[in-house]
Amino acid sequence: MDTFAFIIHPIDPKRDVSRKFPLLGRVLNEKQIDFFSSFFPPVYISEIEGIKSQATGKEIKGWFVACPYTPKRMLELPERTVYRKIIQTGRMAEKLGADILGLGAFTSVVGDAGITIAKGLDVPVTTGDSYTVIVAVNAIREAAAIMDIPLRGATAAVVGATGAIGQVCAELLADDVERLYLIGRRQETLEELRDRLKVHARAELIISTNMDVLSESQLILTVTSAIHDVVRPEHLQPGSVVCDVARPRDVSAMVAAARDDILVIDGGMVDVPGSVDFHFNFGFPPGKAYACMAETIALALEGRFEDYTLGKHLTRERAEEIGRIAMKHGFRLSGFRSFEREVTPDHIEEVRRNARKAHRVRKVHT
Ligand SMILES: NC(=O)c1ccc[n+]([C@@H]2O[C@H](COP(=O)([O-])OP(=O)(O)OC[C@H]3O[C@@H](n4cnc5c(N)ncnc54)[C@H](OP(=O)(O)O)[C@@H]3O)[C@@H](O)[C@H]2O)c1
């Protein structure tokens, strides 16, 4: 049977360590977990079974293995120390017999995005970023339809537009919308991106290093590698949709608390074909996975055991290809979730009602 493995790591230290080690999660505080994570070896998490292609009937199995570092730790420690720990975790996957290895969340962000890690391992490696692009862009297209925002006339924004995932998301959205803000921290890199995209873009492209322009955007896709929130309530206009692909999240929990007129959705959740059992709770309902996990699984179903997405320069062609492969085997964009909860039709209706109210109040005041 063909196999895969996927590396995960703690994001919220207390919550995620408790999922595997309830006692440690209870007695240690966040700072202690961050500190001790440096000395922890890779951790075997679980076997994944029940995945079956809808196209070919092929069945595969896999494993979760964990790199113990938190995102904060990965940014603080020297790159080579982090690479070493991720490669050690990859070796555990090799010993289990994995035919392909996926890098979850920050293990795919660190340094050169998988290139050094792949060189240090025999098993083929993928970051999962190509399929993450496709799922995020499809999610925002679908959310726009639900919120009655016609794409053709819309103003959209990509936050973290100069990043690996952000660049291709921007390239795809530039075909759809009227005006697209490319938001990042470095003016020069943004200018290069704009100049490259404008050759084919349908949309007017505007670059900015200031989050205030979000107030002019109806559709926002945010995908930075910041370890703290970057999108806050005061940035957003009523009725807008924010698709948060980043882990840790980019959207402040304050948005959920203070803005009942905004639709915030998680950007990367898909239904896995078959009756998958992960034997581990990573925070999603049964049968659903992150897009980056799904890329690894789809490649195993397709028998494409090769380094697939590596490095910071993704291409639209690769993203579209993995989109087709995943579609063929039965992966589907899942229902929306927001801050760990399902987004129900009632919630969407409430957001729309509150947005109309907020617009009326704004008109009165202007
Ligand atoms: N949901 C999923 O399935 C899934 C899958 C894969 C990855 N992800 C997540 O996607 C995110 C991005 O990954 P990536 O590989 O595209 O990362 P990346 O290539 O490192 O790009 C990150 C982008 O974020 C910007 N950035 C970093 N810190 C920032 C800050 N404090 N404020 C504003 N912008 C900041 C960077 O700007 P500079 O160029 O100025 O540094 C860059 O444009 C990560 O959170 C990752 O965990 C999610």
Short mmCIF file of C-alpha atoms and ligand atoms in Angstrom, two decimals:
data_model
loop_
_atom_site.label_atom_id
_atom_site.label_comp_id
_atom_site.label_asym_id
_atom_site.label_seq_id
_atom_site.Cartn_x
_atom_site.Cartn_y
_atom_site.Cartn_z
CA MET A 1 0.00 0.00 0.00
CA ASP A 2 1.32 3.50 -0.85
CA THR A 3 1.93 5.75 2.13
CA PHE A 4 2.56 9.32 3.23
CA ALA A 5 3.54 11.19 6.38
CA PHE A 6 2.82 14.71 7.49
CA ILE A 7 4.76 16.84 9.98
CA ILE A 8 2.70 18.90 12.40
CA HIS A 9 3.84 21.08 15.29
CA PRO A 10 2.28 22.92 18.23
CA ILE A 11 0.90 26.36 17.31
CA ASP A 12 -0.93 27.32 20.49
CA PRO A 13 1.53 25.71 22.98
CA LYS A 14 -0.83 24.84 25.85
CA ARG A 15 -3.79 23.71 23.74
CA ASP A 16 -1.76 21.67 21.26
CA VAL A 17 0.60 20.00 23.74
CA SER A 18 -2.49 18.98 25.78
CA ARG A 19 -3.87 17.19 22.69
CA LYS A 20 -1.02 14.67 22.85
CA PHE A 21 0.21 15.00 26.47
CA PRO A 22 -2.75 16.11 28.66
CA LEU A 23 -0.67 16.16 31.87
CA LEU A 24 2.21 18.23 30.44
CA GLY A 25 -0.28 20.62 28.88
CA ARG A 26 -1.88 21.12 32.29
CA VAL A 27 1.21 21.60 34.46
CA LEU A 28 3.49 23.64 32.17
CA ASN A 29 2.83 27.26 31.23
CA GLU A 30 3.38 28.64 27.70
CA LYS A 31 6.88 29.94 28.39
CA GLN A 32 7.96 26.61 29.87
CA ILE A 33 6.52 24.68 26.91
CA ASP A 34 8.34 26.99 24.49
CA PHE A 35 11.59 26.49 26.40
CA PHE A 36 11.34 22.70 26.86
CA SER A 37 10.29 22.21 23.22
CA SER A 38 13.94 22.89 22.24
CA PHE A 39 15.06 19.69 24.00
CA PHE A 40 12.17 17.47 23.01
CA PRO A 41 12.76 14.80 20.33
CA PRO A 42 10.34 14.36 17.38
CA VAL A 43 7.07 12.79 18.48
CA TYR A 44 5.09 10.00 16.78
CA ILE A 45 1.45 11.12 16.80
CA SER A 46 -0.82 8.65 14.99
CA GLU A 47 -1.62 6.44 12.02
CA ILE A 48 -4.02 7.82 9.40
CA GLU A 49 -6.34 5.33 7.67
CA GLY A 50 -9.48 5.12 5.56
CA ILE A 51 -8.46 7.38 2.64
CA LYS A 52 -9.79 6.18 -0.71
CA SER A 53 -9.66 7.83 -4.13
CA GLN A 54 -13.08 8.50 -5.70
CA ALA A 55 -11.53 8.17 -9.15
CA THR A 56 -9.48 4.98 -8.86
CA GLY A 57 -10.58 3.33 -5.61
CA LYS A 58 -6.92 3.32 -4.50
CA GLU A 59 -6.45 3.22 -0.72
CA ILE A 60 -3.45 4.64 1.12
CA LYS A 61 -2.36 5.10 4.71
CA GLY A 62 -0.23 7.66 6.47
CA TRP A 63 1.16 8.99 9.73
CA PHE A 64 1.30 12.23 11.65
CA VAL A 65 4.69 12.95 13.17
CA ALA A 66 5.39 16.11 15.16
CA CYS A 67 8.27 18.54 15.30
CA PRO A 68 8.12 19.85 18.89
CA TYR A 69 8.96 23.51 18.12
CA THR A 70 6.33 26.24 18.26
CA PRO A 71 6.37 28.99 15.54
CA LYS A 72 7.93 31.40 18.04
CA ARG A 73 10.73 28.91 18.75
CA MET A 74 11.29 28.33 15.02
CA LEU A 75 11.81 32.06 14.51
CA GLU A 76 14.07 32.47 17.57
CA LEU A 77 16.42 29.51 17.05
CA PRO A 78 19.17 29.49 14.40
CA GLU A 79 17.83 28.24 11.07
CA ARG A 80 20.19 25.24 10.99
CA THR A 81 18.94 24.08 14.42
CA VAL A 82 15.37 24.19 13.17
CA TYR A 83 16.27 22.40 9.91
CA ARG A 84 18.03 19.69 11.94
CA LYS A 85 14.95 19.05 14.09
CA ILE A 86 12.60 18.96 11.08
CA ILE A 87 14.95 16.57 9.25
CA GLN A 88 15.04 14.36 12.38
CA THR A 89 11.25 14.35 12.31
CA GLY A 90 11.38 13.46 8.60
CA ARG A 91 13.68 10.52 9.40
CA MET A 92 11.01 9.20 11.73
CA ALA A 93 8.62 9.32 8.74
CA GLU A 94 11.18 7.44 6.61
CA LYS A 95 11.50 4.72 9.26
CA LEU A 96 7.72 4.35 9.30
CA GLY A 97 7.94 3.71 5.54
CA ALA A 98 6.44 6.93 4.14
CA ASP A 99 6.65 7.34 0.34
CA ILE A 100 6.13 11.13 0.52
CA LEU A 101 6.38 13.69 3.33
CA GLY A 102 4.34 16.87 3.78
CA LEU A 103 5.55 19.86 5.82
CA GLY A 104 2.81 21.40 7.94
CA ALA A 105 2.38 25.09 8.88
CA PHE A 106 5.69 26.69 10.00
CA THR A 107 7.87 23.71 9.05
CA SER A 108 7.20 24.81 5.45
CA VAL A 109 7.74 28.52 6.13
CA VAL A 110 11.10 28.38 7.83
CA GLY A 111 14.21 29.37 5.82
CA ASP A 112 14.13 28.25 2.19
CA ALA A 113 10.70 26.57 2.47
CA GLY A 114 11.64 22.90 2.34
CA ILE A 115 14.65 22.91 -0.01
CA THR A 116 17.30 22.20 2.66
CA ILE A 117 14.95 19.79 4.43
CA ALA A 118 14.37 17.82 1.21
CA LYS A 119 18.15 17.67 0.60
CA GLY A 120 18.62 16.15 4.06
CA LEU A 121 16.09 13.36 3.47
CA ASP A 122 15.63 10.44 1.08
CA VAL A 123 11.82 10.63 1.07
CA PRO A 124 10.30 13.15 -1.42
CA VAL A 125 9.01 16.30 0.27
CA THR A 126 6.23 18.81 -0.43
CA THR A 127 5.18 21.92 1.47
CA GLY A 128 1.53 21.71 0.44
CA ASP A 129 1.59 25.38 -0.54
CA SER A 130 0.40 24.87 -4.15
CA TYR A 131 -2.91 23.32 -3.12
CA THR A 132 -3.22 25.82 -0.25
CA VAL A 133 -3.29 28.57 -2.91
CA ILE A 134 -6.09 26.87 -4.85
CA VAL A 135 -8.23 26.19 -1.79
CA ALA A 136 -7.79 29.73 -0.43
CA VAL A 137 -8.71 31.41 -3.72
CA ASN A 138 -11.70 29.10 -4.24
CA ALA A 139 -12.85 29.78 -0.67
CA ILE A 140 -12.82 33.53 -1.19
CA ARG A 141 -14.63 33.17 -4.53
CA GLU A 142 -17.33 31.07 -2.87
CA ALA A 143 -17.63 33.40 0.13
CA ALA A 144 -17.99 36.37 -2.26
CA ALA A 145 -20.91 34.60 -3.97
CA ILE A 146 -22.57 33.87 -0.60
CA MET A 147 -22.21 37.52 0.45
CA ASP A 148 -23.50 38.80 -2.94
CA ILE A 149 -20.22 40.52 -3.78
CA PRO A 150 -19.80 40.33 -7.59
CA LEU A 151 -16.14 39.45 -8.22
CA ARG A 152 -15.88 41.43 -11.44
CA GLY A 153 -16.58 44.75 -9.72
CA ALA A 154 -14.93 43.96 -6.39
CA THR A 155 -11.98 45.50 -4.61
CA ALA A 156 -9.84 42.79 -3.02
CA ALA A 157 -6.60 42.65 -1.03
CA VAL A 158 -3.91 40.07 -0.40
CA VAL A 159 -2.05 40.61 2.87
CA GLY A 160 1.40 38.98 2.77
CA ALA A 161 1.28 39.31 -1.03
CA THR A 162 5.06 38.96 -1.36
CA GLY A 163 5.07 35.56 0.40
CA ALA A 164 5.23 32.15 -1.26
CA ILE A 165 1.48 31.53 -1.01
CA GLY A 166 0.46 35.21 -1.24
CA GLN A 167 2.11 35.78 -4.63
CA VAL A 168 0.20 33.09 -6.50
CA CYS A 169 -3.06 33.92 -4.68
CA ALA A 170 -2.58 37.49 -5.92
CA GLU A 171 -1.85 36.27 -9.46
CA LEU A 172 -5.09 34.26 -9.54
CA LEU A 173 -7.26 36.95 -7.91
CA ALA A 174 -5.89 39.54 -10.33
CA ASP A 175 -7.85 37.68 -13.04
CA ASP A 176 -11.10 37.93 -11.11
CA VAL A 177 -11.54 41.35 -9.54
CA GLU A 178 -11.64 45.02 -10.51
CA ARG A 179 -9.00 46.35 -8.11
CA LEU A 180 -6.43 44.42 -6.08
CA TYR A 181 -4.32 45.74 -3.20
CA LEU A 182 -1.01 43.94 -2.74
CA ILE A 183 -0.05 44.46 0.90
CA GLY A 184 3.33 43.68 2.40
CA ARG A 185 6.14 45.13 4.46
CA ARG A 186 8.74 45.88 1.80
CA GLN A 187 8.01 48.53 -0.84
CA GLU A 188 10.65 47.31 -3.29
CA THR A 189 9.47 43.66 -3.26
CA LEU A 190 5.89 44.84 -3.69
CA GLU A 191 6.90 46.96 -6.70
CA GLU A 192 8.61 43.95 -8.30
CA LEU A 193 5.51 41.82 -7.71
CA ARG A 194 3.19 44.46 -9.18
CA ASP A 195 5.39 44.88 -12.26
CA ARG A 196 5.49 41.12 -12.84
CA LEU A 197 1.72 40.62 -12.37
CA LYS A 198 0.52 43.65 -14.29
CA VAL A 199 1.57 42.13 -17.63
CA HIS A 200 -1.40 39.72 -17.48
CA ALA A 201 -3.62 41.10 -14.71
CA ARG A 202 -7.21 42.11 -15.40
CA ALA A 203 -7.38 44.05 -12.14
CA GLU A 204 -5.87 47.42 -11.35
CA LEU A 205 -2.97 46.61 -8.98
CA ILE A 206 -2.16 48.91 -6.07
CA ILE A 207 0.68 48.25 -3.63
CA SER A 208 0.71 49.29 0.00
CA THR A 209 2.67 48.75 3.19
CA ASN A 210 -0.22 50.16 5.21
CA MET A 211 -3.06 48.02 6.54
CA ASP A 212 -5.44 51.01 6.46
CA VAL A 213 -6.21 50.29 2.79
CA LEU A 214 -8.10 47.21 3.97
CA SER A 215 -10.98 49.55 4.77
CA GLU A 216 -11.46 49.93 1.00
CA SER A 217 -11.50 46.16 0.33
CA GLN A 218 -14.54 43.92 0.20
CA LEU A 219 -12.55 40.68 -0.13
CA ILE A 220 -9.39 40.10 1.89
CA LEU A 221 -7.13 37.08 1.69
CA THR A 222 -4.53 37.16 4.43
CA VAL A 223 -1.52 34.84 4.47
CA THR A 224 1.42 36.32 6.36
CA SER A 225 3.91 34.39 8.48
CA ALA A 226 3.51 36.85 11.37
CA ILE A 227 3.30 35.15 14.77
CA HIS A 228 0.87 37.77 16.07
CA ASP A 229 -2.36 39.07 14.53
CA VAL A 230 -2.08 41.71 11.80
CA VAL A 231 -5.72 42.23 10.73
CA ARG A 232 -7.70 44.09 13.37
CA PRO A 233 -11.33 45.28 13.69
CA GLU A 234 -10.58 48.92 12.86
CA HIS A 235 -9.12 47.92 9.47
CA LEU A 236 -12.31 46.43 8.04
CA GLN A 237 -15.40 47.72 6.23
CA PRO A 238 -18.88 46.33 7.03
CA GLY A 239 -19.95 43.38 4.89
CA SER A 240 -16.42 42.39 3.89
CA VAL A 241 -15.09 38.84 3.73
CA VAL A 242 -11.74 37.94 5.28
CA CYS A 243 -10.20 34.60 4.38
CA ASP A 244 -7.45 33.76 6.87
CA VAL A 245 -4.99 31.19 5.54
CA ALA A 246 -2.21 31.87 8.03
CA ARG A 247 -1.29 29.59 10.93
CA PRO A 248 -0.94 31.12 13.49
CA ARG A 249 -3.93 33.22 12.45
CA ASP A 250 -3.55 36.72 11.00
CA VAL A 251 -7.00 37.89 12.04
CA SER A 252 -7.28 39.14 15.59
CA ALA A 253 -9.81 37.33 17.80
CA MET A 254 -11.08 40.90 18.45
CA VAL A 255 -12.62 40.85 14.96
CA ALA A 256 -14.92 37.99 15.97
CA ALA A 257 -15.70 39.71 19.27
CA ALA A 258 -16.18 43.28 18.04
CA ARG A 259 -17.37 43.02 14.42
CA ASP A 260 -20.57 41.07 13.82
CA ASP A 261 -20.78 42.67 10.35
CA ILE A 262 -17.73 40.87 8.87
CA LEU A 263 -17.47 37.30 7.56
CA VAL A 264 -14.15 35.75 8.65
CA ILE A 265 -13.43 32.31 7.24
CA ASP A 266 -10.55 29.87 7.60
CA GLY A 267 -8.82 29.52 4.27
CA GLY A 268 -7.57 26.01 4.11
CA MET A 269 -10.11 23.32 4.98
CA VAL A 270 -11.04 20.46 2.62
CA ASP A 271 -13.04 17.22 2.72
CA VAL A 272 -10.84 14.14 2.30
CA PRO A 273 -12.19 11.29 0.09
CA GLY A 274 -13.06 8.00 1.81
CA SER A 275 -13.77 7.69 5.51
CA VAL A 276 -10.53 9.03 6.89
CA ASP A 277 -9.61 8.58 10.54
CA PHE A 278 -6.62 10.67 11.64
CA HIS A 279 -6.62 9.14 15.13
CA PHE A 280 -5.66 12.59 16.34
CA ASN A 281 -7.64 15.76 17.00
CA PHE A 282 -5.89 18.67 15.30
CA GLY A 283 -8.92 20.90 15.73
CA PHE A 284 -11.02 20.06 12.63
CA PRO A 285 -14.28 18.08 12.46
CA PRO A 286 -13.94 14.43 11.31
CA GLY A 287 -13.11 13.87 7.64
CA LYS A 288 -11.57 17.30 7.07
CA ALA A 289 -7.96 18.33 6.57
CA TYR A 290 -5.83 21.39 5.94
CA ALA A 291 -5.12 22.02 2.27
CA CYS A 292 -1.40 21.42 2.82
CA MET A 293 -2.15 17.96 4.26
CA ALA A 294 -4.48 17.34 1.32
CA GLU A 295 -1.68 18.11 -1.19
CA THR A 296 0.48 15.38 0.37
CA ILE A 297 -2.42 12.91 0.41
CA ALA A 298 -3.45 13.73 -3.18
CA LEU A 299 0.11 13.17 -4.41
CA ALA A 300 0.18 9.77 -2.67
CA LEU A 301 -3.16 8.84 -4.28
CA GLU A 302 -1.79 9.91 -7.66
CA GLY A 303 1.46 7.96 -7.10
CA ARG A 304 3.49 11.16 -7.66
CA PHE A 305 6.34 10.45 -5.27
CA GLU A 306 8.52 13.47 -6.06
CA ASP A 307 9.53 16.77 -4.46
CA TYR A 308 6.43 18.66 -5.58
CA THR A 309 6.19 22.11 -4.00
CA LEU A 310 9.48 23.36 -2.56
CA GLY A 311 10.93 26.83 -2.07
CA LYS A 312 9.43 30.29 -2.05
CA HIS A 313 8.75 30.52 -5.79
CA LEU A 314 5.49 28.72 -6.42
CA THR A 315 3.97 28.69 -9.87
CA ARG A 316 0.42 29.08 -11.01
CA GLU A 317 0.86 26.01 -13.25
CA ARG A 318 1.80 23.75 -10.31
CA ALA A 319 -1.07 25.13 -8.22
CA GLU A 320 -3.57 24.49 -11.02
CA GLU A 321 -2.16 21.00 -11.63
CA ILE A 322 -2.51 19.91 -7.98
CA GLY A 323 -5.99 21.47 -8.02
CA ARG A 324 -6.92 19.11 -10.87
CA ILE A 325 -5.29 16.07 -9.19
CA ALA A 326 -7.07 16.75 -5.90
CA MET A 327 -10.41 17.32 -7.64
CA LYS A 328 -10.05 14.05 -9.55
CA HIS A 329 -9.46 12.02 -6.37
CA GLY A 330 -12.42 13.62 -4.60
CA PHE A 331 -11.06 16.43 -2.41
CA ARG A 332 -13.61 19.23 -2.06
CA LEU A 333 -13.68 22.66 -0.49
CA SER A 334 -15.34 22.09 2.86
CA GLY A 335 -18.04 24.18 4.50
CA PHE A 336 -16.70 27.37 6.05
CA ARG A 337 -15.28 27.59 9.56
CA SER A 338 -14.42 30.66 11.56
CA PHE A 339 -12.36 30.68 14.76
CA GLU A 340 -12.82 26.90 15.27
CA ARG A 341 -16.60 27.03 14.66
CA GLU A 342 -18.80 26.09 11.73
CA VAL A 343 -20.17 29.05 9.75
CA THR A 344 -23.92 28.41 9.53
CA PRO A 345 -26.42 29.98 7.07
CA ASP A 346 -27.90 31.82 10.09
CA HIS A 347 -24.51 33.32 10.89
CA ILE A 348 -24.07 34.49 7.29
CA GLU A 349 -27.56 36.04 7.30
CA GLU A 350 -26.77 37.83 10.58
CA VAL A 351 -23.51 39.24 9.15
CA ARG A 352 -25.37 40.50 6.07
CA ARG A 353 -28.08 42.12 8.22
CA ASN A 354 -25.52 43.78 10.50
CA ALA A 355 -23.49 44.99 7.52
CA ARG A 356 -26.59 46.66 5.99
CA LYS A 357 -27.30 48.32 9.34
CA ALA A 358 -23.68 49.53 9.66
CA HIS A 359 -23.77 50.97 6.11
CA ARG A 360 -27.00 52.86 6.93
CA VAL A 361 -25.44 54.32 10.08
CA ARG A 362 -22.31 55.36 8.11
CA LYS A 363 -24.49 57.13 5.49
CA VAL A 364 -26.29 59.10 8.18
CA HIS A 365 -22.95 60.24 9.63
CA THR A 366 -21.44 61.33 6.28
N1 LIG B 1 -3.95 26.75 5.98
C1 LIG B 1 -3.06 25.94 5.39
O1 LIG B 1 -3.36 24.83 4.93
C2 LIG B 1 -1.65 26.45 5.26
C3 LIG B 1 -0.72 25.74 4.46
C4 LIG B 1 0.58 26.24 4.32
C5 LIG B 1 0.96 27.41 4.99
N2 LIG B 1 0.05 28.06 5.77
C6 LIG B 1 0.39 29.31 6.46
O2 LIG B 1 0.49 30.36 5.50
C7 LIG B 1 1.31 31.41 6.03
C8 LIG B 1 2.28 31.94 4.98
O3 LIG B 1 3.12 30.92 4.50
P1 LIG B 1 4.19 31.23 3.33
O4 LIG B 1 4.89 29.94 3.07
O5 LIG B 1 3.56 31.95 2.19
O6 LIG B 1 5.19 32.23 4.09
P2 LIG B 1 6.30 33.23 3.50
O7 LIG B 1 6.71 32.82 2.14
O8 LIG B 1 7.34 33.35 4.55
O9 LIG B 1 5.54 34.61 3.34
C9 LIG B 1 5.03 35.28 4.43
C10 LIG B 1 4.60 36.68 4.07
O10 LIG B 1 4.17 37.30 5.29
C11 LIG B 1 4.82 38.55 5.45
N3 LIG B 1 5.00 38.82 6.88
C12 LIG B 1 5.77 38.14 7.76
N4 LIG B 1 5.66 38.68 8.99
C13 LIG B 1 4.81 39.74 8.88
C14 LIG B 1 4.31 40.71 9.79
N5 LIG B 1 4.68 40.70 11.07
N6 LIG B 1 3.43 41.63 9.33
C15 LIG B 1 3.05 41.65 8.03
N7 LIG B 1 3.52 40.77 7.10
C16 LIG B 1 4.38 39.83 7.52
C17 LIG B 1 6.14 38.39 4.71
O11 LIG B 1 6.61 39.66 4.38
P3 LIG B 1 8.17 39.98 4.18
O12 LIG B 1 8.42 39.57 2.76
O13 LIG B 1 8.28 41.43 4.42
O14 LIG B 1 8.91 39.14 5.19
C18 LIG B 1 5.71 37.57 3.50
O15 LIG B 1 5.13 38.39 2.52
C19 LIG B 1 1.95 30.81 7.29
O16 LIG B 1 1.24 31.29 8.41
C20 LIG B 1 1.73 29.32 7.15
O17 LIG B 1 1.67 28.66 8.40
C21 LIG B 1 -1.23 27.61 5.90
#
